[in-house]
Short mmCIF file of C-alpha atoms and ligand atoms in Angstrom, two decimals:
data_model
loop_
_atom_site.label_atom_id
_atom_site.label_comp_id
_atom_site.label_asym_id
_atom_site.label_seq_id
_atom_site.Cartn_x
_atom_site.Cartn_y
_atom_site.Cartn_z
CA MET R 1 67.66 112.04 84.37
CA GLY R 2 69.71 113.39 87.93
CA ASP R 3 73.61 115.35 87.08
CA GLN R 4 75.59 115.04 84.61
CA ALA R 5 79.15 114.83 84.02
CA LYS R 6 80.45 116.07 80.44
CA LEU R 7 83.10 115.09 79.29
CA SER R 8 85.07 115.87 74.88
CA ALA R 9 87.47 113.25 73.83
CA GLY R 10 89.03 111.96 71.46
CA GLY R 11 86.41 115.03 69.19
CA ALA R 12 82.68 112.75 70.85
CA ASP R 13 81.44 114.03 74.23
CA TYR R 14 79.90 112.46 76.21
CA ASP R 15 77.68 111.80 79.38
CA TYR R 16 78.74 110.22 82.94
CA PRO R 17 76.14 110.53 86.42
CA ILE R 18 77.09 112.31 89.47
CA LEU R 19 75.94 110.20 92.07
CA LYS R 20 74.97 111.60 95.78
CA GLY R 21 75.72 110.48 98.25
CA SER R 22 74.64 111.66 102.01
CA VAL R 23 77.21 113.92 102.73
CA GLY R 24 80.49 114.83 100.81
CA PRO R 25 81.56 114.31 97.44
CA ASP R 26 79.61 113.63 94.91
CA VAL R 27 82.08 111.51 92.47
CA ILE R 28 81.57 111.42 89.11
CA ASP R 29 80.65 107.55 88.57
CA ILE R 30 83.10 106.83 85.12
CA ARG R 31 81.85 102.82 84.73
CA LYS R 32 81.50 102.89 81.39
CA LEU R 33 84.43 105.52 79.82
CA TYR R 34 86.53 103.19 78.98
CA GLY R 35 83.75 100.95 76.73
CA GLN R 36 82.81 103.66 75.07
CA THR R 37 85.69 106.34 75.06
CA GLY R 38 88.70 102.83 74.59
CA MET R 39 90.42 105.08 77.34
CA PHE R 40 91.38 105.63 81.35
CA THR R 41 91.59 107.55 83.80
CA PHE R 42 94.43 108.32 85.41
CA ASP R 43 94.93 108.42 89.57
CA PRO R 44 98.22 106.71 90.69
CA GLY R 45 97.66 106.96 94.97
CA PHE R 46 94.25 107.60 94.00
CA THR R 47 93.62 110.55 95.27
CA SER R 48 90.37 111.57 93.66
CA THR R 49 88.35 108.14 92.93
CA ALA R 50 86.08 106.95 94.80
CA SER R 51 86.91 102.97 94.72
CA CYS R 52 83.74 102.39 96.56
CA GLU R 53 80.36 102.88 97.35
CA SER R 54 80.75 102.54 101.71
CA ALA R 55 77.78 103.59 104.24
CA LEU R 56 80.85 103.20 107.53
CA THR R 57 83.28 105.68 108.48
CA TYR R 58 82.76 109.48 106.89
CA ILE R 59 85.80 111.52 106.51
CA ASP R 60 86.35 115.33 106.13
CA GLY R 61 89.69 115.54 106.34
CA ASP R 62 89.34 119.78 105.75
CA GLU R 63 87.00 120.11 109.03
CA GLY R 64 88.77 118.00 111.06
CA VAL R 65 85.54 115.75 110.75
CA LEU R 66 85.23 111.76 111.42
CA LEU R 67 82.24 109.31 112.03
CA HIS R 68 81.64 106.20 112.74
CA ARG R 69 78.10 105.63 110.82
CA GLY R 70 77.30 109.46 112.04
CA TYR R 71 79.41 109.70 115.06
CA PRO R 72 81.76 111.85 115.87
CA ILE R 73 85.04 109.88 116.23
CA GLY R 74 85.27 112.18 119.87
CA GLN R 75 82.18 111.51 121.49
CA LEU R 76 82.87 107.75 121.15
CA ALA R 77 86.21 108.53 122.47
CA GLU R 78 84.58 110.09 125.02
CA ASN R 79 81.06 107.92 126.65
CA SER R 80 81.75 104.57 124.69
CA SER R 81 83.55 101.30 124.85
CA PHE R 82 86.15 99.78 122.10
CA MET R 83 83.29 97.33 122.10
CA GLU R 84 80.25 99.21 121.44
CA VAL R 85 82.25 100.73 118.37
CA SER R 86 82.48 97.37 117.26
CA HIS R 87 79.11 96.52 117.06
CA LEU R 88 78.68 99.79 115.68
CA LEU R 89 80.47 99.03 112.21
CA LEU R 90 80.00 95.54 111.79
CA ASN R 91 75.87 95.86 112.31
CA GLY R 92 75.66 99.43 111.94
CA GLU R 93 73.84 100.58 114.97
CA LEU R 94 74.73 101.48 118.63
CA PRO R 95 73.38 98.72 120.37
CA THR R 96 71.29 98.85 123.45
CA LYS R 97 72.15 96.80 126.62
CA ASP R 98 71.17 93.84 125.68
CA GLU R 99 72.62 93.68 122.07
CA LEU R 100 76.09 94.71 124.54
CA GLU R 101 76.30 91.97 126.80
CA LYS R 102 75.77 90.10 124.08
CA PHE R 103 78.21 90.75 121.95
CA GLU R 104 80.83 90.95 123.96
CA TYR R 105 79.49 87.58 125.64
CA THR R 106 80.02 86.09 121.70
CA ILE R 107 83.58 87.83 121.08
CA SER R 108 84.81 86.84 124.57
CA ARG R 109 83.87 82.88 122.91
CA HIS R 110 86.17 82.54 120.70
CA THR R 111 89.18 84.64 122.15
CA MET R 112 91.08 81.43 122.01
CA LEU R 113 94.34 80.13 120.14
CA HIS R 114 93.96 76.29 118.87
CA GLU R 115 96.41 75.20 120.40
CA GLN R 116 98.47 73.94 118.13
CA LEU R 117 98.47 77.42 116.10
CA ARG R 118 100.66 78.76 119.28
CA GLN R 119 103.18 76.32 118.15
CA PHE R 120 103.15 78.67 115.06
CA TYR R 121 105.27 81.25 117.87
CA GLN R 122 108.76 79.02 118.46
CA GLY R 123 108.64 78.99 114.51
CA PHE R 124 109.87 82.47 114.15
CA ARG R 125 113.55 84.02 115.44
CA ARG R 126 113.78 84.93 118.89
CA ASP R 127 114.24 88.33 117.59
CA ALA R 128 111.22 88.67 115.12
CA HIS R 129 109.18 92.28 115.14
CA PRO R 130 105.81 91.78 116.47
CA MET R 131 103.97 92.11 112.91
CA ALA R 132 105.94 89.97 111.07
CA ILE R 133 105.26 86.93 113.85
CA MET R 134 101.28 89.39 113.09
CA CYS R 135 101.64 88.79 108.71
CA GLY R 136 102.39 85.39 109.32
CA VAL R 137 100.19 83.86 113.15
CA VAL R 138 96.59 86.25 111.04
CA GLY R 139 98.00 84.12 108.13
CA ALA R 140 97.57 80.64 109.24
CA LEU R 141 94.28 80.95 111.37
CA SER R 142 92.36 80.48 107.75
CA ALA R 143 94.06 76.71 108.70
CA PHE R 144 92.98 76.01 110.68
CA TYR R 145 88.90 77.80 111.29
CA HIS R 146 87.51 75.80 107.94
CA ASP R 147 84.27 76.44 108.78
CA SER R 148 83.48 79.58 108.28
CA THR R 149 85.32 80.16 105.04
CA ASP R 150 82.17 80.20 102.94
CA ILE R 151 82.08 84.01 102.49
CA ALA R 152 78.96 83.26 100.64
CA ASP R 153 77.73 82.93 103.78
CA PRO R 154 76.39 84.87 105.97
CA GLU R 155 76.53 83.11 109.35
CA HIS R 156 80.73 81.67 108.21
CA ARG R 157 81.33 85.63 107.90
CA MET R 158 79.72 86.56 111.32
CA ILE R 159 81.27 83.93 112.80
CA SER R 160 85.25 84.61 111.23
CA SER R 161 84.75 88.50 111.54
CA HIS R 162 83.45 87.19 115.33
CA ARG R 163 87.21 85.20 115.50
CA LEU R 164 89.64 87.56 113.94
CA ILE R 165 88.03 90.79 116.53
CA ALA R 166 88.08 87.66 119.77
CA LYS R 167 91.81 86.28 119.16
CA MET R 168 93.45 89.67 117.68
CA PRO R 169 94.31 90.31 121.21
CA THR R 170 95.79 87.20 121.81
CA ILE R 171 97.40 86.57 119.07
CA ALA R 172 99.39 90.20 119.18
CA ALA R 173 99.50 89.66 123.74
CA ALA R 174 101.24 85.92 122.38
CA ALA R 175 103.35 88.22 119.98
CA TYR R 176 104.99 90.73 122.57
CA LYS R 177 105.37 87.16 125.31
CA TYR R 178 107.55 85.63 122.13
CA SER R 179 109.49 88.50 122.52
CA VAL R 180 110.87 88.66 125.50
CA GLY R 181 111.31 85.73 126.10
CA GLN R 182 107.36 84.96 128.70
CA PRO R 183 105.76 82.19 128.98
CA MET R 184 101.94 83.50 126.84
CA LEU R 185 99.28 83.80 129.39
CA TYR R 186 95.86 81.85 128.47
CA PRO R 187 92.76 84.80 128.29
CA ASP R 188 91.08 85.30 130.77
CA ASN R 189 87.17 86.10 130.29
CA ASN R 190 86.35 87.92 133.23
CA LEU R 191 87.73 90.18 132.51
CA SER R 192 87.08 93.16 129.11
CA TYR R 193 88.13 92.94 126.31
CA THR R 194 90.56 95.60 126.39
CA GLY R 195 91.24 94.56 130.32
CA ASN R 196 92.11 90.68 128.89
CA PHE R 197 94.45 92.65 126.05
CA LEU R 198 96.90 93.88 128.79
CA ARG R 199 97.39 91.05 131.47
CA MET R 200 98.14 88.66 128.47
CA THR R 201 100.66 90.90 127.20
CA PHE R 202 101.78 92.29 130.46
CA GLY R 203 100.46 89.03 132.97
CA VAL R 204 102.55 86.28 134.03
CA PRO R 205 101.42 83.66 135.55
CA ALA R 206 103.64 83.69 138.33
CA GLU R 207 101.59 86.84 139.96
CA GLU R 208 98.30 87.94 140.28
CA TYR R 209 97.59 90.81 137.35
CA GLU R 210 95.28 93.68 138.33
CA VAL R 211 94.08 95.80 135.48
CA ILE R 212 94.47 99.52 135.82
CA PRO R 213 91.33 100.99 135.23
CA GLU R 214 92.17 103.99 134.63
CA VAL R 215 95.26 103.01 132.28
CA GLU R 216 92.05 100.60 130.86
CA LYS R 217 89.94 102.79 129.33
CA ALA R 218 93.04 105.50 127.71
CA MET R 219 94.39 101.59 126.13
CA ASP R 220 90.14 101.19 125.08
CA ARG R 221 89.51 104.50 123.89
CA ILE R 222 93.67 104.52 121.91
CA PHE R 223 90.91 101.18 120.33
CA ILE R 224 88.15 103.09 119.86
CA LEU R 225 90.26 106.31 117.87
CA HIS R 226 91.88 103.66 115.32
CA ALA R 227 89.00 101.08 115.30
CA ASP R 228 88.47 101.87 111.10
CA HIS R 229 89.41 104.94 108.59
CA GLU R 230 87.18 104.45 105.38
CA GLN R 231 89.11 103.49 102.26
CA ASN R 232 92.61 103.75 104.23
CA ALA R 233 95.50 102.08 102.29
CA SER R 234 95.65 98.79 104.55
CA THR R 235 91.27 99.13 104.16
CA SER R 236 91.41 99.33 100.40
CA THR R 237 94.08 96.17 100.30
CA VAL R 238 91.65 93.88 102.42
CA ARG R 239 88.52 94.79 100.38
CA LEU R 240 91.15 94.50 97.15
CA ALA R 241 91.86 90.76 98.42
CA GLY R 242 88.74 90.11 99.50
CA SER R 243 87.18 91.40 95.86
CA SER R 244 88.53 88.06 94.59
CA GLY R 245 87.00 86.22 96.72
CA ALA R 246 89.89 84.94 99.23
CA ASN R 247 88.73 84.33 102.85
CA PRO R 248 88.78 87.21 105.32
CA PHE R 249 91.83 85.64 107.58
CA ALA R 250 94.74 85.40 104.36
CA CYS R 251 92.38 89.17 103.86
CA ILE R 252 93.62 90.35 107.39
CA ALA R 253 96.70 89.47 107.12
CA ALA R 254 96.96 91.21 103.04
CA GLY R 255 96.07 93.82 105.77
CA ILE R 256 97.94 93.69 108.59
CA ALA R 257 101.38 93.78 105.49
CA CYS R 258 99.68 96.99 104.19
CA LEU R 259 99.37 98.54 107.44
CA TRP R 260 103.31 97.94 108.83
CA GLY R 261 104.59 100.70 106.93
CA PRO R 262 106.08 104.19 107.95
CA ALA R 263 103.40 106.01 105.25
CA HIS R 264 100.51 104.42 107.26
CA GLY R 265 100.46 102.19 110.90
CA GLY R 266 104.51 102.53 110.94
CA ALA R 267 104.62 106.00 111.45
CA ASN R 268 102.79 105.06 115.06
CA GLU R 269 106.42 103.47 115.80
CA ALA R 270 108.86 105.86 113.55
CA ALA R 271 107.30 109.39 115.38
CA LEU R 272 108.32 107.75 119.61
CA ASN R 273 111.51 106.89 117.61
CA MET R 274 111.94 110.45 116.03
CA LEU R 275 111.18 112.32 119.10
CA LYS R 276 113.51 110.19 120.64
CA GLU R 277 116.20 111.51 118.26
CA ILE R 278 114.83 114.54 118.47
CA GLY R 279 115.21 114.33 122.43
CA THR R 280 115.80 117.99 124.15
CA PRO R 281 113.55 121.16 122.74
CA ASP R 282 116.49 123.34 121.49
CA LYS R 283 116.98 120.72 118.90
CA ILE R 284 113.54 120.26 116.95
CA PRO R 285 114.86 123.47 114.64
CA HIS R 286 117.11 121.46 113.22
CA TYR R 287 115.04 118.45 112.83
CA ILE R 288 111.90 121.36 111.58
CA GLU R 289 114.55 122.36 108.68
CA ARG R 290 115.04 118.91 107.85
CA ALA R 291 111.68 117.92 107.32
CA LYS R 292 111.38 121.51 104.58
CA ASP R 293 114.46 120.11 102.74
CA LYS R 294 114.03 118.93 99.88
CA ASN R 295 117.28 117.16 99.24
CA ASP R 296 117.29 114.98 103.03
CA PRO R 297 114.47 112.64 102.83
CA PHE R 298 113.98 112.98 106.83
CA ARG R 299 110.38 114.00 107.83
CA LEU R 300 108.05 115.35 110.78
CA MET R 301 107.04 112.16 111.39
CA GLY R 302 103.46 112.20 112.41
CA PHE R 303 102.78 114.99 111.33
CA GLY R 304 100.91 115.34 108.00
CA HIS R 305 97.77 112.76 106.06
CA ARG R 306 96.61 112.10 102.74
CA VAL R 307 92.65 113.05 103.50
CA TYR R 308 93.22 115.69 107.13
CA LYS R 309 94.00 118.88 106.03
CA ASN R 310 92.92 120.94 108.93
CA TYR R 311 94.18 118.77 112.96
CA ASP R 312 93.35 115.03 112.89
CA PRO R 313 90.62 114.90 115.59
CA ARG R 314 92.37 111.93 117.19
CA ALA R 315 95.16 113.52 117.85
CA THR R 316 93.22 116.36 119.86
CA VAL R 317 91.78 112.99 121.93
CA MET R 318 95.17 111.32 121.91
CA GLN R 319 97.09 114.54 123.01
CA SER R 320 94.21 114.71 126.28
CA THR R 321 94.85 110.79 126.98
CA VAL R 322 98.57 111.21 127.74
CA ARG R 323 98.60 112.90 130.34
CA GLU R 324 95.31 111.10 132.07
CA VAL R 325 97.87 107.77 132.13
CA PHE R 326 100.53 110.11 133.51
CA ASP R 327 98.24 110.73 136.12
CA ALA R 328 97.27 107.63 136.39
CA LEU R 329 100.46 105.21 136.19
CA LYS R 330 102.25 108.40 137.93
CA VAL R 331 104.60 108.77 135.18
CA ASP R 332 106.10 111.35 133.15
CA ASP R 333 107.75 111.69 129.55
CA PRO R 334 110.11 114.98 128.86
CA LEU R 335 109.32 113.59 125.22
CA PHE R 336 105.95 114.47 125.64
CA GLU R 337 107.34 118.43 126.45
CA THR R 338 109.26 118.35 123.29
CA ALA R 339 105.81 116.84 121.11
CA LEU R 340 104.07 120.43 122.71
CA ARG R 341 106.77 122.60 121.73
CA LEU R 342 107.54 120.50 118.55
CA GLU R 343 104.06 120.60 117.43
CA GLU R 344 103.69 124.28 118.55
CA ILE R 345 106.70 125.29 116.16
CA ALA R 346 105.86 123.07 113.11
CA LEU R 347 102.17 124.45 113.42
CA ASN R 348 103.76 128.87 113.90
CA ASP R 349 105.78 127.16 110.47
CA PRO R 350 105.03 128.57 106.81
CA TYR R 351 105.71 125.61 105.47
CA PHE R 352 103.86 123.58 107.69
CA VAL R 353 100.33 126.12 107.35
CA GLU R 354 100.76 126.31 103.31
CA LYS R 355 100.69 122.67 104.01
CA LYS R 356 98.11 122.10 105.72
CA LEU R 357 100.12 119.45 108.06
CA PHE R 358 99.00 118.97 111.15
CA PRO R 359 99.55 116.34 113.78
CA ASN R 360 98.24 112.99 113.42
CA VAL R 361 96.88 110.57 115.33
CA ASP R 362 100.51 108.46 115.98
CA PHE R 363 102.06 111.82 116.76
CA TYR R 364 100.70 111.37 120.26
CA SER R 365 100.69 107.80 120.41
CA GLY R 366 104.13 105.81 121.36
CA ILE R 367 104.51 108.46 124.01
CA ILE R 368 100.73 106.88 125.50
CA LEU R 369 101.59 103.51 124.11
CA SER R 370 105.50 103.70 125.50
CA ALA R 371 103.93 104.95 129.60
CA ILE R 372 101.87 102.21 129.16
CA GLY R 373 104.90 100.04 129.20
CA PHE R 374 104.72 98.87 125.32
CA PRO R 375 107.94 98.57 123.06
CA THR R 376 107.62 100.62 119.69
CA THR R 377 107.37 97.28 117.77
CA MET R 378 103.95 96.32 119.84
CA PHE R 379 102.18 99.78 118.60
CA THR R 380 101.81 99.04 115.40
CA VAL R 381 100.54 96.28 116.10
CA LEU R 382 96.92 97.60 118.88
CA PHE R 383 97.34 99.28 115.67
CA ALA R 384 96.29 96.17 113.59
CA LEU R 385 94.62 94.93 116.36
CA ALA R 386 91.83 97.48 116.48
CA ARG R 387 91.91 98.25 113.06
CA THR R 388 90.27 94.43 112.08
CA VAL R 389 87.78 95.66 113.76
CA GLY R 390 86.84 98.32 111.19
CA TRP R 391 89.01 95.29 108.29
CA VAL R 392 86.08 92.88 108.66
CA ALA R 393 83.17 95.80 108.88
CA GLN R 394 84.69 97.26 105.59
CA TRP R 395 85.38 93.48 103.65
CA ASN R 396 81.68 92.24 104.81
CA GLU R 397 80.18 95.77 102.85
CA MET R 398 81.94 94.84 99.62
CA ILE R 399 81.20 90.72 99.64
CA SER R 400 76.96 91.83 100.90
CA ASP R 401 77.37 94.97 97.92
CA PRO R 402 75.06 93.49 95.17
CA GLY R 403 77.21 95.23 92.84
CA GLN R 404 80.51 93.76 93.76
CA LYS R 405 83.32 92.27 91.63
CA ILE R 406 87.14 91.50 91.78
CA GLY R 407 89.06 95.02 91.79
CA ARG R 408 91.30 95.13 88.67
CA PRO R 409 92.72 98.43 87.93
CA ARG R 410 94.42 99.84 84.55
CA GLN R 411 97.13 101.23 83.52
CA LEU R 412 99.09 103.98 81.24
CA TYR R 413 101.46 101.91 80.19
CA THR R 414 105.01 103.24 79.39
CA GLY R 415 107.14 100.16 78.75
CA PRO R 416 108.83 98.68 74.76
CA THR R 417 105.81 97.96 72.48
CA GLN R 418 105.94 94.32 70.97
CA ARG R 419 109.44 93.74 69.49
CA ASP R 420 111.18 90.47 68.93
CA TYR R 421 112.87 87.64 70.77
CA VAL R 422 117.56 88.16 70.83
CA PRO R 423 118.37 84.67 70.93
CA LEU R 424 121.19 84.83 73.27
CA ASP R 425 123.90 84.60 71.74
CA LYS R 426 123.25 87.66 68.92
CA ARG R 427 122.40 90.26 72.58
N1 ACO O 501 107.33 116.29 106.85
C1 ACO O 501 107.47 117.21 106.26
N2 ACO O 501 106.35 117.63 105.14
C2 ACO O 501 105.22 116.52 104.35
C3 ACO O 501 105.04 115.49 105.41
C4 ACO O 501 106.43 115.45 106.59
N3 ACO O 501 105.13 114.78 107.91
N4 ACO O 501 104.21 115.52 105.14
C5 ACO O 501 103.90 115.41 103.88
N5 ACO O 501 104.24 116.89 103.93
C6 ACO O 501 104.78 117.59 102.41
C7 ACO O 501 105.69 116.37 101.05
O1 ACO O 501 107.12 116.54 101.63
C8 ACO O 501 104.51 117.14 100.03
O2 ACO O 501 105.68 118.79 100.19
P1 ACO O 501 105.77 119.14 98.57
O3 ACO O 501 104.35 119.22 97.66
O4 ACO O 501 106.83 120.33 98.52
O5 ACO O 501 106.41 118.48 97.12
C9 ACO O 501 102.98 117.92 99.98
O6 ACO O 501 103.57 118.08 102.36
C10 ACO O 501 102.33 117.11 99.98
O7 ACO O 501 103.07 115.54 100.73
P2 ACO O 501 102.55 114.44 99.98
O8 ACO O 501 103.97 113.17 100.39
O9 ACO O 501 102.48 114.67 98.49
O10 ACO O 501 101.22 113.68 100.88
P3 ACO O 501 100.59 112.57 100.99
O11 ACO O 501 99.46 112.68 100.64
O12 ACO O 501 101.36 111.73 99.71
O13 ACO O 501 101.21 111.88 102.25
C11 ACO O 501 101.18 110.81 105.17
C12 ACO O 501 100.43 111.74 102.97
C13 ACO O 501 102.47 109.58 104.20
C14 ACO O 501 100.42 111.19 105.42
C15 ACO O 501 102.57 112.20 104.09
O14 ACO O 501 102.37 113.52 104.96
C16 ACO O 501 103.53 111.91 105.93
O15 ACO O 501 104.13 111.09 104.92
N6 ACO O 501 103.65 111.74 107.00
C17 ACO O 501 105.17 111.41 107.50
C18 ACO O 501 104.28 109.57 107.95
C19 ACO O 501 103.00 110.22 108.76
O16 ACO O 501 102.78 110.62 109.98
N7 ACO O 501 102.38 108.50 108.82
C20 ACO O 501 100.33 108.39 109.29
C21 ACO O 501 99.36 109.04 108.78
S1 ACO O 501 97.89 108.27 109.38
C22 ACO O 501 97.89 107.05 109.26
O17 ACO O 501 98.35 106.21 108.55
C23 ACO O 501 96.92 106.71 110.60
#
């Protein structure tokens, strides 16, 4: 018998197996706990709970390590492409040259949207937030692609996954085009995944669009940095939605809804808005004081992370990408100086040091995306586009797990105990 954890409760002793992963903390398998003790564990926010077994992504938050299928994020961001990383997450291994060509070809065959789906956009208000459009349109995919929604069939699952990865840039670019009142462009499959997205977003039918290689590379890297992140809120949402057997398009729409929140994917939008509000470095001390004040709801957006208690490795890559994009586009943004200074001041302040609050992936991404030309409302959309590969990979992993069950947490009930109904005239 392997290691056991001992629990004494209600005057009795119980043993629970300790399971070991390939790396990272061991877990205590408490699946039998309720049956044996009649008690639940209490862990709101899942700060100490492993919700599933996964072989996709590993994070060591104390050391600032992020691995996809074992490969460090820095190496992937430096050397690979988003399509390679997508293949890696979805299929378990980096593709060979032939496999990559085949994968890219397959994805490119699914980039178009059903014409009727394009008409969906007209139903949204002209000033709708593009994330609202994303939730609606991605959810609506399930009404169009019935032929790939038998989740028990691995081939259906893979076709749906490919469709989602392929169509997301088209859907996202169309959301942007709708918001600025320009015609939506059809995909151009001669371009790379990322080049195609940039063209559909910034191109217009009246002119040839030229993809700037440095910007394409930076954008592709940003997609890599957002591709997956273990059991975060939106991924857990996708898994929970999928655990009931819901179709993948509906599950990804649920993930998009969760991602939208400012504590999660919405933080990149919030971080840039914050930097704009701070404006110049001389105002930083005032905002640092506000962030430390418990009576002030203001937080440093793009700072802090549930898992990273060290520098987010994605923020490191993001910071170095800022200059590359500025150089390629021959632009500068004084907010970058403000961000660098803010980081420096915060990292030397005892409040941030003691609480281990470091810049996260969102701290610098807004500056790059803004330089490329995206409005802040599109930031979370880009995150959703990239995270789709992680979501579908996690969803596939869950459905293929023979031990998979519907997710159904329990609770600590603190409401009234049973009481009798009081008729209206007696209340
Ligand atoms: N600014 C100021 N104080 C902060 C910040 C911040 N950005 N983040 C955390 N703290 C403080 C909290 O007030 C709390 O202090 P206390 O212990 O005295 O009460 C302590 O640090 C711990 O914070 P929690 O909110 O309990 O930590 P949690 O793990 O629940 O939250 C989160 C993590 C949501 C990311 C938080 O750090 C935050 O709100 N950051 C700003 C939003 C953000 O950048 N989100 C993006 C995350 S990355 C992503 O989703 C891709």
